[in-house]
mmCIF file of C-alpha atoms in Angstrom:
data_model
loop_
_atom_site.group_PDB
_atom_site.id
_atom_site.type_symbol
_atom_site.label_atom_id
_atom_site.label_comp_id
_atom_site.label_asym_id
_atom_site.label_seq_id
_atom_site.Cartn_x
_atom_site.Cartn_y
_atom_site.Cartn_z
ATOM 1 C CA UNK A 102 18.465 -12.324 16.754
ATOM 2 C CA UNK A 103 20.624 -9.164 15.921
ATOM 3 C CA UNK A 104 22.805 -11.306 13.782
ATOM 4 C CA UNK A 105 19.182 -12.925 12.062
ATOM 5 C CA UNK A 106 18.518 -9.291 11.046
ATOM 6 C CA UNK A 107 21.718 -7.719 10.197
ATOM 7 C CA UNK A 108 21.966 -11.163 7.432
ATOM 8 C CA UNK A 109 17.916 -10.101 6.431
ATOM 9 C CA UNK A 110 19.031 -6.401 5.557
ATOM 10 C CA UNK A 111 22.060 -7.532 3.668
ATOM 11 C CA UNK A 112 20.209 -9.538 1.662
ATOM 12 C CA UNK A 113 18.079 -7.036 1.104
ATOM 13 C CA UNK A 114 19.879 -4.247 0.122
ATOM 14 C CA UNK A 115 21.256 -6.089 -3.617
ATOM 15 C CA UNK A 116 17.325 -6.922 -4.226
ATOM 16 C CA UNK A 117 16.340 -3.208 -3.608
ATOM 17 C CA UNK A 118 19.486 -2.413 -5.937
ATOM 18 C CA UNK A 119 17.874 -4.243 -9.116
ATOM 19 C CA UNK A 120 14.750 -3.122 -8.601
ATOM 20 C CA UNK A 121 15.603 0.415 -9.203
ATOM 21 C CA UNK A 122 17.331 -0.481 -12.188
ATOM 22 C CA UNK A 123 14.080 -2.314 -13.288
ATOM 23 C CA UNK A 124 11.770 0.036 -12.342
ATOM 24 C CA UNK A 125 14.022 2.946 -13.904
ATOM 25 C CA UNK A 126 14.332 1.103 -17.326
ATOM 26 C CA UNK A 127 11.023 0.652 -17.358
ATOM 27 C CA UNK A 128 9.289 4.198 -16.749
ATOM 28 C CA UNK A 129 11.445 5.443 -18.941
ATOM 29 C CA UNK A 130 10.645 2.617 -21.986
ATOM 30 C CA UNK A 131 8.008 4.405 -23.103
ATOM 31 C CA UNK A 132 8.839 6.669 -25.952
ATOM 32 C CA UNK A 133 8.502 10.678 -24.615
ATOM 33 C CA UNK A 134 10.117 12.950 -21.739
ATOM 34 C CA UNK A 135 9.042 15.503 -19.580
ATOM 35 C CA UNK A 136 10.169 18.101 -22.620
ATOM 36 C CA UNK A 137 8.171 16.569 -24.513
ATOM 37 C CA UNK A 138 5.312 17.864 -22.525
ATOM 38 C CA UNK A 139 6.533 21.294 -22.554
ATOM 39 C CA UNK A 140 6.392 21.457 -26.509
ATOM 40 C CA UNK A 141 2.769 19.875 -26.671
ATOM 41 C CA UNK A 142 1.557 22.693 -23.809
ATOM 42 C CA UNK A 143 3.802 25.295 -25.677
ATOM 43 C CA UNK A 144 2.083 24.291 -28.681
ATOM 44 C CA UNK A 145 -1.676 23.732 -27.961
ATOM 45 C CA UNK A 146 -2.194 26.500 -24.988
ATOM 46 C CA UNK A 147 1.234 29.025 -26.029
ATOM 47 C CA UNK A 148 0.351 29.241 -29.383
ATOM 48 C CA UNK A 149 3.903 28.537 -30.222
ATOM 49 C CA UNK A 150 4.623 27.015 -33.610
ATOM 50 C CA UNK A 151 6.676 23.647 -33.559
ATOM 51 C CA UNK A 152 9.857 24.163 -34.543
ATOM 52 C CA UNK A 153 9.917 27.231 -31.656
ATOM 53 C CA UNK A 154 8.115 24.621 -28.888
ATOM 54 C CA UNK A 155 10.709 21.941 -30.083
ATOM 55 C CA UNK A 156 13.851 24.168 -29.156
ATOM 56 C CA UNK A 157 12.707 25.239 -26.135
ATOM 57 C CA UNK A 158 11.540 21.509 -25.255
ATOM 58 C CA UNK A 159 15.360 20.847 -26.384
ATOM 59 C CA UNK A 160 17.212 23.169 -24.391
ATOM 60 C CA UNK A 161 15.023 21.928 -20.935
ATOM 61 C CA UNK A 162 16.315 18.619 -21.766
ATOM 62 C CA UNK A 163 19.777 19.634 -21.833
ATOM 63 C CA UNK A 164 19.459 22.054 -18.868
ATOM 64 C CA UNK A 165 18.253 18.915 -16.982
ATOM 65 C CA UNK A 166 20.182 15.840 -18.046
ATOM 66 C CA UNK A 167 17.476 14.967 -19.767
ATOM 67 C CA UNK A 168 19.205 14.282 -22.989
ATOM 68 C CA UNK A 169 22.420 11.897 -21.442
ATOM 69 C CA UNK A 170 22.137 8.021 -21.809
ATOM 70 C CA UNK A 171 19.521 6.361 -19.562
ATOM 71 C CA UNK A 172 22.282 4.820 -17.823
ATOM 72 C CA UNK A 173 23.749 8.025 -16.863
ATOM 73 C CA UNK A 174 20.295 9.134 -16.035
ATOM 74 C CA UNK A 175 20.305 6.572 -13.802
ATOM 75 C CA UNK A 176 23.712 6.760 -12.047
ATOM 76 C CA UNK A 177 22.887 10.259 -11.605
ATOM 77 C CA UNK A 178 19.861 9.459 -10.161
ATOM 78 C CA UNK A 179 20.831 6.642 -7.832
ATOM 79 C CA UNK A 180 24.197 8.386 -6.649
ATOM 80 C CA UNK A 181 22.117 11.432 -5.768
ATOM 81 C CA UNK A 182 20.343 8.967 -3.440
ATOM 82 C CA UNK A 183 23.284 7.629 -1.838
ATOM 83 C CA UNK A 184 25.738 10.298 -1.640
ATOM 84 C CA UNK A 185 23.596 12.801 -0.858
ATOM 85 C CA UNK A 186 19.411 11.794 0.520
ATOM 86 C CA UNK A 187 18.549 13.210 -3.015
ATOM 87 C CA UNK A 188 16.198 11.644 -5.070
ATOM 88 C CA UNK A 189 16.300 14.483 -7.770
ATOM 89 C CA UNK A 190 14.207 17.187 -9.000
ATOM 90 C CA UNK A 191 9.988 16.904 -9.808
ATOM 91 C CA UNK A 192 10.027 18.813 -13.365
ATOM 92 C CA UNK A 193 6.120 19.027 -12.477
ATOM 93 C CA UNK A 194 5.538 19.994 -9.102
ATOM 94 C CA UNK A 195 8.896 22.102 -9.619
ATOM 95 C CA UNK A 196 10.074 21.095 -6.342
ATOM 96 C CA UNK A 197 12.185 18.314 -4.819
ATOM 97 C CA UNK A 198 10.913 14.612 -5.500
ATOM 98 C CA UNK A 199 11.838 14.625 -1.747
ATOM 99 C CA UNK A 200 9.127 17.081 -0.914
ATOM 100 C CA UNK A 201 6.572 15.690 -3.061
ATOM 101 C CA UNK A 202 6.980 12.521 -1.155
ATOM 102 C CA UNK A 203 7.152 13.725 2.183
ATOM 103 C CA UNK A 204 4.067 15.800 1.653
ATOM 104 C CA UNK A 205 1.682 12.528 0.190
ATOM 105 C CA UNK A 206 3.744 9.610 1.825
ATOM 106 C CA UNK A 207 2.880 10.046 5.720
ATOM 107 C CA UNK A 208 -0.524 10.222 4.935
ATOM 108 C CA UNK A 209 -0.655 7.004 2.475
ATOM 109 C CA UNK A 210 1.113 5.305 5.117
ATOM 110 C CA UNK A 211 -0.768 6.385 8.027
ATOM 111 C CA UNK A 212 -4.163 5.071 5.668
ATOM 112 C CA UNK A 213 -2.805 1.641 4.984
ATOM 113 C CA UNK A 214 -1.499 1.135 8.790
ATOM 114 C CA UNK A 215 -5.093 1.891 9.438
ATOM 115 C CA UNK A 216 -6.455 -0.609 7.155
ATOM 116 C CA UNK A 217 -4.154 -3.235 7.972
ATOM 117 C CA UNK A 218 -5.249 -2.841 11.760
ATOM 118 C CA UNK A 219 -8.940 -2.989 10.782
ATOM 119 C CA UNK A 220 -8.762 -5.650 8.827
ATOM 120 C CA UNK A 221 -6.576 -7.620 11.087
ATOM 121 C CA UNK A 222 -8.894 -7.259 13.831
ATOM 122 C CA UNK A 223 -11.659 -7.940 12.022
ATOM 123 C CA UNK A 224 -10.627 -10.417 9.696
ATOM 124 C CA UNK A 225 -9.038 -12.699 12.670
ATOM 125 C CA UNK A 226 -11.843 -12.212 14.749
ATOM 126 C CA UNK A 227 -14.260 -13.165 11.992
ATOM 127 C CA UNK A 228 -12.274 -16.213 10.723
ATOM 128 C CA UNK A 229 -12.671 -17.496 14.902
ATOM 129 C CA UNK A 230 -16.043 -16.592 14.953
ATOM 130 C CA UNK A 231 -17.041 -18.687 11.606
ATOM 131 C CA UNK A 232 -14.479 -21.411 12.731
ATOM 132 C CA UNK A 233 -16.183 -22.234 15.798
ATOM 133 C CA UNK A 234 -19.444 -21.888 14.240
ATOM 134 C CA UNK A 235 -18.782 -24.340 11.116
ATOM 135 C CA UNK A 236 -21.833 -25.114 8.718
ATOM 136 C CA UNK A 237 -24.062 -22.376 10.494
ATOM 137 C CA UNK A 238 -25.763 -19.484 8.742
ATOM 138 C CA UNK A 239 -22.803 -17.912 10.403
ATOM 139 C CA UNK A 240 -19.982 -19.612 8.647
ATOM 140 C CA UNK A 241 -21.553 -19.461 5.385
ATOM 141 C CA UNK A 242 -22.749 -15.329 5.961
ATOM 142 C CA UNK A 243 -18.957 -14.550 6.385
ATOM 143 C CA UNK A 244 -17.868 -16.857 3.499
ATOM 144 C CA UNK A 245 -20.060 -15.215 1.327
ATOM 145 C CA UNK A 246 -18.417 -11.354 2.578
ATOM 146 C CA UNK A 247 -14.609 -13.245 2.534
ATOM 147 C CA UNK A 248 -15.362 -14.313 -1.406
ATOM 148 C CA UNK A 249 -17.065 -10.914 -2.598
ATOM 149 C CA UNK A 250 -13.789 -9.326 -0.606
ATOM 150 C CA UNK A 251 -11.116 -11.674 -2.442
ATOM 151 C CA UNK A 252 -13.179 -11.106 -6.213
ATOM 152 C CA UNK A 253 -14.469 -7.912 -6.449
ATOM 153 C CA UNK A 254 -12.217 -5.297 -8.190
ATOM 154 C CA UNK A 255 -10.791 -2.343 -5.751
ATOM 155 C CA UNK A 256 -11.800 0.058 -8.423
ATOM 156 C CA UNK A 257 -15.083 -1.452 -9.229
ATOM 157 C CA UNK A 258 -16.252 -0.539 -5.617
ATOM 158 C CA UNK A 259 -14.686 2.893 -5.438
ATOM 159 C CA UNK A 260 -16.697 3.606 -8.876
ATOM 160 C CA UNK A 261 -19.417 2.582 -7.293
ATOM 161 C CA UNK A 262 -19.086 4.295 -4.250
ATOM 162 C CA UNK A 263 -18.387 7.732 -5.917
ATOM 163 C CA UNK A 264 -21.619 7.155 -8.314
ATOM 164 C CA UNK A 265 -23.515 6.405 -5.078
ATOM 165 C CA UNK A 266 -22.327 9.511 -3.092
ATOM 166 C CA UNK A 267 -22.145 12.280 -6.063
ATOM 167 C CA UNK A 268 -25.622 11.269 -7.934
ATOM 168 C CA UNK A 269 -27.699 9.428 -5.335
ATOM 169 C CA UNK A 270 -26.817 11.878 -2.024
ATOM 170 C CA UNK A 271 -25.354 15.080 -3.412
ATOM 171 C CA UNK A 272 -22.102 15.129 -2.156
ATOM 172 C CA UNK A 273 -19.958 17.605 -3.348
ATOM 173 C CA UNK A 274 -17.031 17.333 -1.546
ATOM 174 C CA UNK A 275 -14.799 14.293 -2.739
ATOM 175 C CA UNK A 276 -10.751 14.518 -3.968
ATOM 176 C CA UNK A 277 -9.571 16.369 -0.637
ATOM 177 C CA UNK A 278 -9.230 14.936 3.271
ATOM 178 C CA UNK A 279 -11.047 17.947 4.827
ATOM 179 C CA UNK A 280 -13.660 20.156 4.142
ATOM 180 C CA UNK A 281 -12.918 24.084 3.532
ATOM 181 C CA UNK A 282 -13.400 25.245 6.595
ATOM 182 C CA UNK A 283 -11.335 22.810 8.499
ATOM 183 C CA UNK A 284 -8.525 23.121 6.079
ATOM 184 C CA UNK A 285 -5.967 25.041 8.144
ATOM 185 C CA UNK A 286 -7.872 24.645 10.969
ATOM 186 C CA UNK A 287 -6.059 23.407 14.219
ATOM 187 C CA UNK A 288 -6.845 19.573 15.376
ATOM 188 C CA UNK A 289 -10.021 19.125 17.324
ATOM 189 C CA UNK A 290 -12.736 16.877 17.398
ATOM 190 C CA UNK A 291 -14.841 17.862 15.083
ATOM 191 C CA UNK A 292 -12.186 18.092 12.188
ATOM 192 C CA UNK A 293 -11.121 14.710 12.998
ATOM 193 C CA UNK A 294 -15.213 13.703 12.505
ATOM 194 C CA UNK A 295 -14.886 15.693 9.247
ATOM 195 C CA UNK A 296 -11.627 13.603 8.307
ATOM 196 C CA UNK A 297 -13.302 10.263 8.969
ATOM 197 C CA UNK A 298 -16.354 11.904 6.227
ATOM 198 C CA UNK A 299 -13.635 12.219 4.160
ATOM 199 C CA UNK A 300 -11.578 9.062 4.040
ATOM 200 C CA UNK A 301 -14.155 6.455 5.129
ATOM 201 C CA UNK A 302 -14.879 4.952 1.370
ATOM 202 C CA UNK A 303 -10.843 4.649 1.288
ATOM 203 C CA UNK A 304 -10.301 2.676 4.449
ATOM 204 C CA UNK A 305 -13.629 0.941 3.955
ATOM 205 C CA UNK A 306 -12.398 -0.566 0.883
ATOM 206 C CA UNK A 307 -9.083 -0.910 0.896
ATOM 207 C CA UNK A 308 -10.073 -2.587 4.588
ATOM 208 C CA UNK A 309 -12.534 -4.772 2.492
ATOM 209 C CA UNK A 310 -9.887 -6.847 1.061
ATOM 210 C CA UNK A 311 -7.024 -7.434 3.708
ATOM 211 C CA UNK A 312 -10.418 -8.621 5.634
ATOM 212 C CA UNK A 313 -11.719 -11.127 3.571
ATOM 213 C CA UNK A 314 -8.322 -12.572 3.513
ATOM 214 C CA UNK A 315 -7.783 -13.146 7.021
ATOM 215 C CA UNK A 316 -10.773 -14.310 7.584
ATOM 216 C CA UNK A 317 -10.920 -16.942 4.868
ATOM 217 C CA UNK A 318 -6.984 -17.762 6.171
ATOM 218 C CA UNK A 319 -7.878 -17.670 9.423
ATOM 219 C CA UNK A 320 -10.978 -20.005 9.200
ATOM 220 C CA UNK A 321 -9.163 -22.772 7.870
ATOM 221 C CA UNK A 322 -6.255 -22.928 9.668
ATOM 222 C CA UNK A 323 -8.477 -22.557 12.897
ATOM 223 C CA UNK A 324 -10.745 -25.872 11.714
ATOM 224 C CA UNK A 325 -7.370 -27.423 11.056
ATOM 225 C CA UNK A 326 -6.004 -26.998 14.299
ATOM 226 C CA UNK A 327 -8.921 -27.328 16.524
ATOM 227 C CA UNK A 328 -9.083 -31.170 14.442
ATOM 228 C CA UNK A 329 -5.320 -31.745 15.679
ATOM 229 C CA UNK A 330 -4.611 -34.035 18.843
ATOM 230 C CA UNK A 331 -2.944 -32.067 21.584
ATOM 231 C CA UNK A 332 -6.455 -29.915 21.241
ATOM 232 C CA UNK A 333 -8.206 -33.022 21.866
ATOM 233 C CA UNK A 334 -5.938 -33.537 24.912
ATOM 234 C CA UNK A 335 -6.630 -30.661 26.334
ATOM 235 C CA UNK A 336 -10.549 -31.194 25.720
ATOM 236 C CA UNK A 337 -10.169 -34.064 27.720
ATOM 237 C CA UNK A 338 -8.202 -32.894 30.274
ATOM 238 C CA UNK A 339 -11.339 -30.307 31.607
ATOM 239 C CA UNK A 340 -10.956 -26.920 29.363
ATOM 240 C CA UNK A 341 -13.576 -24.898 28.625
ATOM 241 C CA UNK A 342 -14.235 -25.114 24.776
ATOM 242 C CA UNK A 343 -13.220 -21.115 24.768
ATOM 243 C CA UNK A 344 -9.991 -21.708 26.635
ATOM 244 C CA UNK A 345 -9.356 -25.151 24.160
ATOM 245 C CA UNK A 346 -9.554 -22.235 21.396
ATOM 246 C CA UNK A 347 -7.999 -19.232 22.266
ATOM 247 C CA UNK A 348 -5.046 -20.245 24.287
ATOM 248 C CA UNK A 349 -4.225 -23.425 22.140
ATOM 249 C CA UNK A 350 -5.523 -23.471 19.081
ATOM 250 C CA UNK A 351 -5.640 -19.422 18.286
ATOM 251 C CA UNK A 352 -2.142 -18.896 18.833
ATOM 252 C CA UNK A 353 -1.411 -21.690 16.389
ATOM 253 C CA UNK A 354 -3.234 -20.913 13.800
ATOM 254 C CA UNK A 355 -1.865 -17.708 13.607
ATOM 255 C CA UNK A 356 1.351 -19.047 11.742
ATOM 256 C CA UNK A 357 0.355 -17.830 8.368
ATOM 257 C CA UNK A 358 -1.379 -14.273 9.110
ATOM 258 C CA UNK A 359 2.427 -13.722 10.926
ATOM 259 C CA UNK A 360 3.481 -15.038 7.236
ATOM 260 C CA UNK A 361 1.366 -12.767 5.410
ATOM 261 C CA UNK A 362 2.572 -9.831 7.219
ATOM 262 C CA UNK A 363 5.440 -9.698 4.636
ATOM 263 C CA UNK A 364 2.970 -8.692 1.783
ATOM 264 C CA UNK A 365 0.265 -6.521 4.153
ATOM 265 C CA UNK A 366 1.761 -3.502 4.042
ATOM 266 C CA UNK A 367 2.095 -3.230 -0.036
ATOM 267 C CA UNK A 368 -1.286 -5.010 -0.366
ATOM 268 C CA UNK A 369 -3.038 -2.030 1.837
ATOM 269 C CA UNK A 370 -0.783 0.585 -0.575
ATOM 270 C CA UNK A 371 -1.926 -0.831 -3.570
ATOM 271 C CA UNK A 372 -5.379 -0.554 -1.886
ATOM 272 C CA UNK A 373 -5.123 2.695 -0.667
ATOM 273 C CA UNK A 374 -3.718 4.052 -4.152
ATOM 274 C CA UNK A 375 -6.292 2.198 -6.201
ATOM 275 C CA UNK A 376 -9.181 4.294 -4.806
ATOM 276 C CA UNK A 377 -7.835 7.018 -4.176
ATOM 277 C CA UNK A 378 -7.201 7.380 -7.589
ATOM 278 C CA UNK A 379 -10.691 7.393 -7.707
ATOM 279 C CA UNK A 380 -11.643 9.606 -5.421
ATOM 280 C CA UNK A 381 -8.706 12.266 -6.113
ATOM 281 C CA UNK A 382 -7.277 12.820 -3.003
ATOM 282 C CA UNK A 383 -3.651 13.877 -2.268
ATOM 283 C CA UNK A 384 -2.115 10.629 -1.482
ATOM 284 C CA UNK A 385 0.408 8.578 -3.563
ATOM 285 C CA UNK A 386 -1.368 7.186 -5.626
ATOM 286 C CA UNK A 387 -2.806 9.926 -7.708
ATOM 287 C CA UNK A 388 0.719 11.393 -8.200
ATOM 288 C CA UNK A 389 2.177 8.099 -9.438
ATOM 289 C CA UNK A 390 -0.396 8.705 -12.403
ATOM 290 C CA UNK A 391 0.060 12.103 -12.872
ATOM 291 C CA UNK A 392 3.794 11.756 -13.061
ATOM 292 C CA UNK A 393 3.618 9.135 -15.275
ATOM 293 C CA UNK A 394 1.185 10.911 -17.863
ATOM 294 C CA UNK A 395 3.183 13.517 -17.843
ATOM 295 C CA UNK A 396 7.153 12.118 -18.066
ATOM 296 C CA UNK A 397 8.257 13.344 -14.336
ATOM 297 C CA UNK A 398 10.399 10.491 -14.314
ATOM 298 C CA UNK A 399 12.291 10.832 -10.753
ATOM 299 C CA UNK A 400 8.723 11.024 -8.689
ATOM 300 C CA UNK A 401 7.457 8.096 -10.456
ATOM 301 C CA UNK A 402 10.826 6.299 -9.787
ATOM 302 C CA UNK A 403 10.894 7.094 -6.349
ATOM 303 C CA UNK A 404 7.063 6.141 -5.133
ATOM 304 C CA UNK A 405 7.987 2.902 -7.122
ATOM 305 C CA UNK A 406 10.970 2.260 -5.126
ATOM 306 C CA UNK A 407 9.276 3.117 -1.807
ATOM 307 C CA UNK A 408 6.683 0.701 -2.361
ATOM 308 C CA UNK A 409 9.429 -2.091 -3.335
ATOM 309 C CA UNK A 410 11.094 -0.985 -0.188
ATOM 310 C CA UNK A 411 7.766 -1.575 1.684
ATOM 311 C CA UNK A 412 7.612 -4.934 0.423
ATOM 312 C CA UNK A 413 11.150 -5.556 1.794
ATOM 313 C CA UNK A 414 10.343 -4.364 4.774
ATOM 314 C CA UNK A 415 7.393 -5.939 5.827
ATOM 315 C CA UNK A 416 9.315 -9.398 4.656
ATOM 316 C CA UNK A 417 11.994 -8.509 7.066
ATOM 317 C CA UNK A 418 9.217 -7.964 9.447
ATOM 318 C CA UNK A 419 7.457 -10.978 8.574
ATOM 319 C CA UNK A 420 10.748 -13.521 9.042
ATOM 320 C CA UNK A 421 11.546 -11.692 12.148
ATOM 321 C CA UNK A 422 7.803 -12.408 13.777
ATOM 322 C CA UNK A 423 8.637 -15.505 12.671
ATOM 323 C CA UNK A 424 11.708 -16.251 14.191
ATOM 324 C CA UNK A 425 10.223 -14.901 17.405
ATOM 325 C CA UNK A 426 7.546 -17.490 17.673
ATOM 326 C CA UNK A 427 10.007 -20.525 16.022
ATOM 327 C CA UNK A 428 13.596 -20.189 16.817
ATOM 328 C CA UNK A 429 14.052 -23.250 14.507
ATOM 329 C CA UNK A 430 13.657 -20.389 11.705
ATOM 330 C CA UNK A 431 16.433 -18.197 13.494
ATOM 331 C CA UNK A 432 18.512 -21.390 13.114
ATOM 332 C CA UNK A 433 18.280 -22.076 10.071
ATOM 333 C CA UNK A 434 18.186 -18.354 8.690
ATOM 334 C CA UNK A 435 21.842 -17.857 10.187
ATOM 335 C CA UNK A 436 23.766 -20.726 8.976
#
């Protein structure tokens, strides 16, 4: 199994490699810099005239390597990482790309973990619950929730959700994870009650989605396998129709949810960062757009990269569940 993982990482490790090259090359297609942002604030709110914002906006570029090659940029950028744990310099926040991440990251992950357990809960028990229940008004109730999960837009529900809670109940308080007074506040029950206020629309719909897919997977893979023979054995051998489905057929039809595993974790991100974009709070995802509207190359390069190194991750994680519950995939993954 060691051997199965160590061959998983190597792989890995070239595939991370291009993607940073990709994802550099292409945050930095578009035509404008992070100076260039200086001379248009210089300009509108300094009152400086253009040829003055454009030599200051020139001498920050060469003060910060912003005028070399992109290819330098990038060796620069990508030997920082490896020589050092640097991931450069956030010309916005004015601090360390490595604090800007480590201050929004923790919490974007700790969201989407909590998502992906909701929904996996949920989802899988749903899927056995309209599975066993085929045809009802049961089955078709949670077909109809696992096909508005699967269609409806991420940001259409957040939009709506906002318009609901700012116009229709007054609420004032959206864009942060706590309210004023429990800002600094140590942890305690309530704060954690005002937290929950806070994040619910997030995790509700970013949950929304990772449920209606394992539900709709685990349906039909349950309706296969209860169909298959050795369940029929095992009807006719005495079980109980719930032990026939939970301790053979269950277990089996979990197969592809292990599979999906490898894309949960970037699928609850993307989730996570599409409304909260929305609703303006701290995470990830609002300072991917704000870098990118505004040049600061190095942040946006490094939140892309962690989310391709999610992806990687949760593959690894995916092939190694795998191998677990088939060795015939840790046999053929090492030769």
């Amino acid at each position: 199994m060691l051997r199965f993982l160590l061959m998983r990482i190597a792989s890995a490790l070239p595939v991370l490699a291009i993607l940073s090259l990709v994802t550099f090359a292409i945050i930095q297609a578009p035509p404008g810099d992070y100076a260039d942002y200086i001379r248009s604030q210089l300009i509108n709110q300094g009152g400086a005239s253009y040829a003055e914002a454009e030599a200051q906006a020139q001498a920050y570029r060469v003060e910060h390597g912003l005028d070399k090659p992109l290819p330098v940029q990038y060796l620069n950028w990508i030997g920082g990482i490896v020589t050092r744990g640097d991931f450069g310099y956030s010309l916005y926040y004015n601090k360390p790309v490595a604090d800007v991440v480590g201050h929004r990251l923790p919490r974007t992950l700790l969201l989407a973990l909590v998502c992906h357990l909701l929904a996996s809960v949920l989802g899988i028990t749903f899927g056995i619950w309209a599975a066993t229940r085929q045809y009802s008004w049961i089955d078709s109730t949670l077909s109809a929730i696992s096909f508005l999960g699967m269609t409806v837009p991420r940001f259409l529900m957040a939009l709506i959700i906002v318009y609901l809670l700012v116009f229709q109940f007054n609420v004032s308080e959206i864009g942060s994870f706590f309210s004023p007074q429990y800002g600094g506040a140590p942890w305690s029950w309530a704060k954690f009650v005002d937290l929950v206020k806070h994040v619910w629309p997030v995790v509700a719909i970013a949950t929304f989605g990772g449920l209606a897919y394992n539900m709709r997977v685990m349906r039909g893979n349950l309706l296969d396998t209860l169909n298959a023979q050795y369940v029929e054995t095992a009807k006719a051998k005495g079980l109980t129709g719930g032990a026939v489905v939970m301790r053979h057929a269950v277990p089996n039809a979990l197969h592809p949810l292990v599979m999906y595993q490898g894309v949960v974790l970037p699928y609850m991100l993307t989730g996570e960062i599409e409304t909260a974009i929305i609703f303006a709070l701290p995470t990830v995802g609002p300072a991917i757009v704000g870098s990118m509207a505004v040049g600061d190359v190095y942040v946006t390069a490094t939140f892309m990269m962690v989310l391709s190194a999610t992806l990687i991750v949760g593959n690894i994680i995916a092939d190694m569940l795998l191998a677990l519950l088939d060795p015939r995939v840790r046999q053929f993954g090492e030769h």
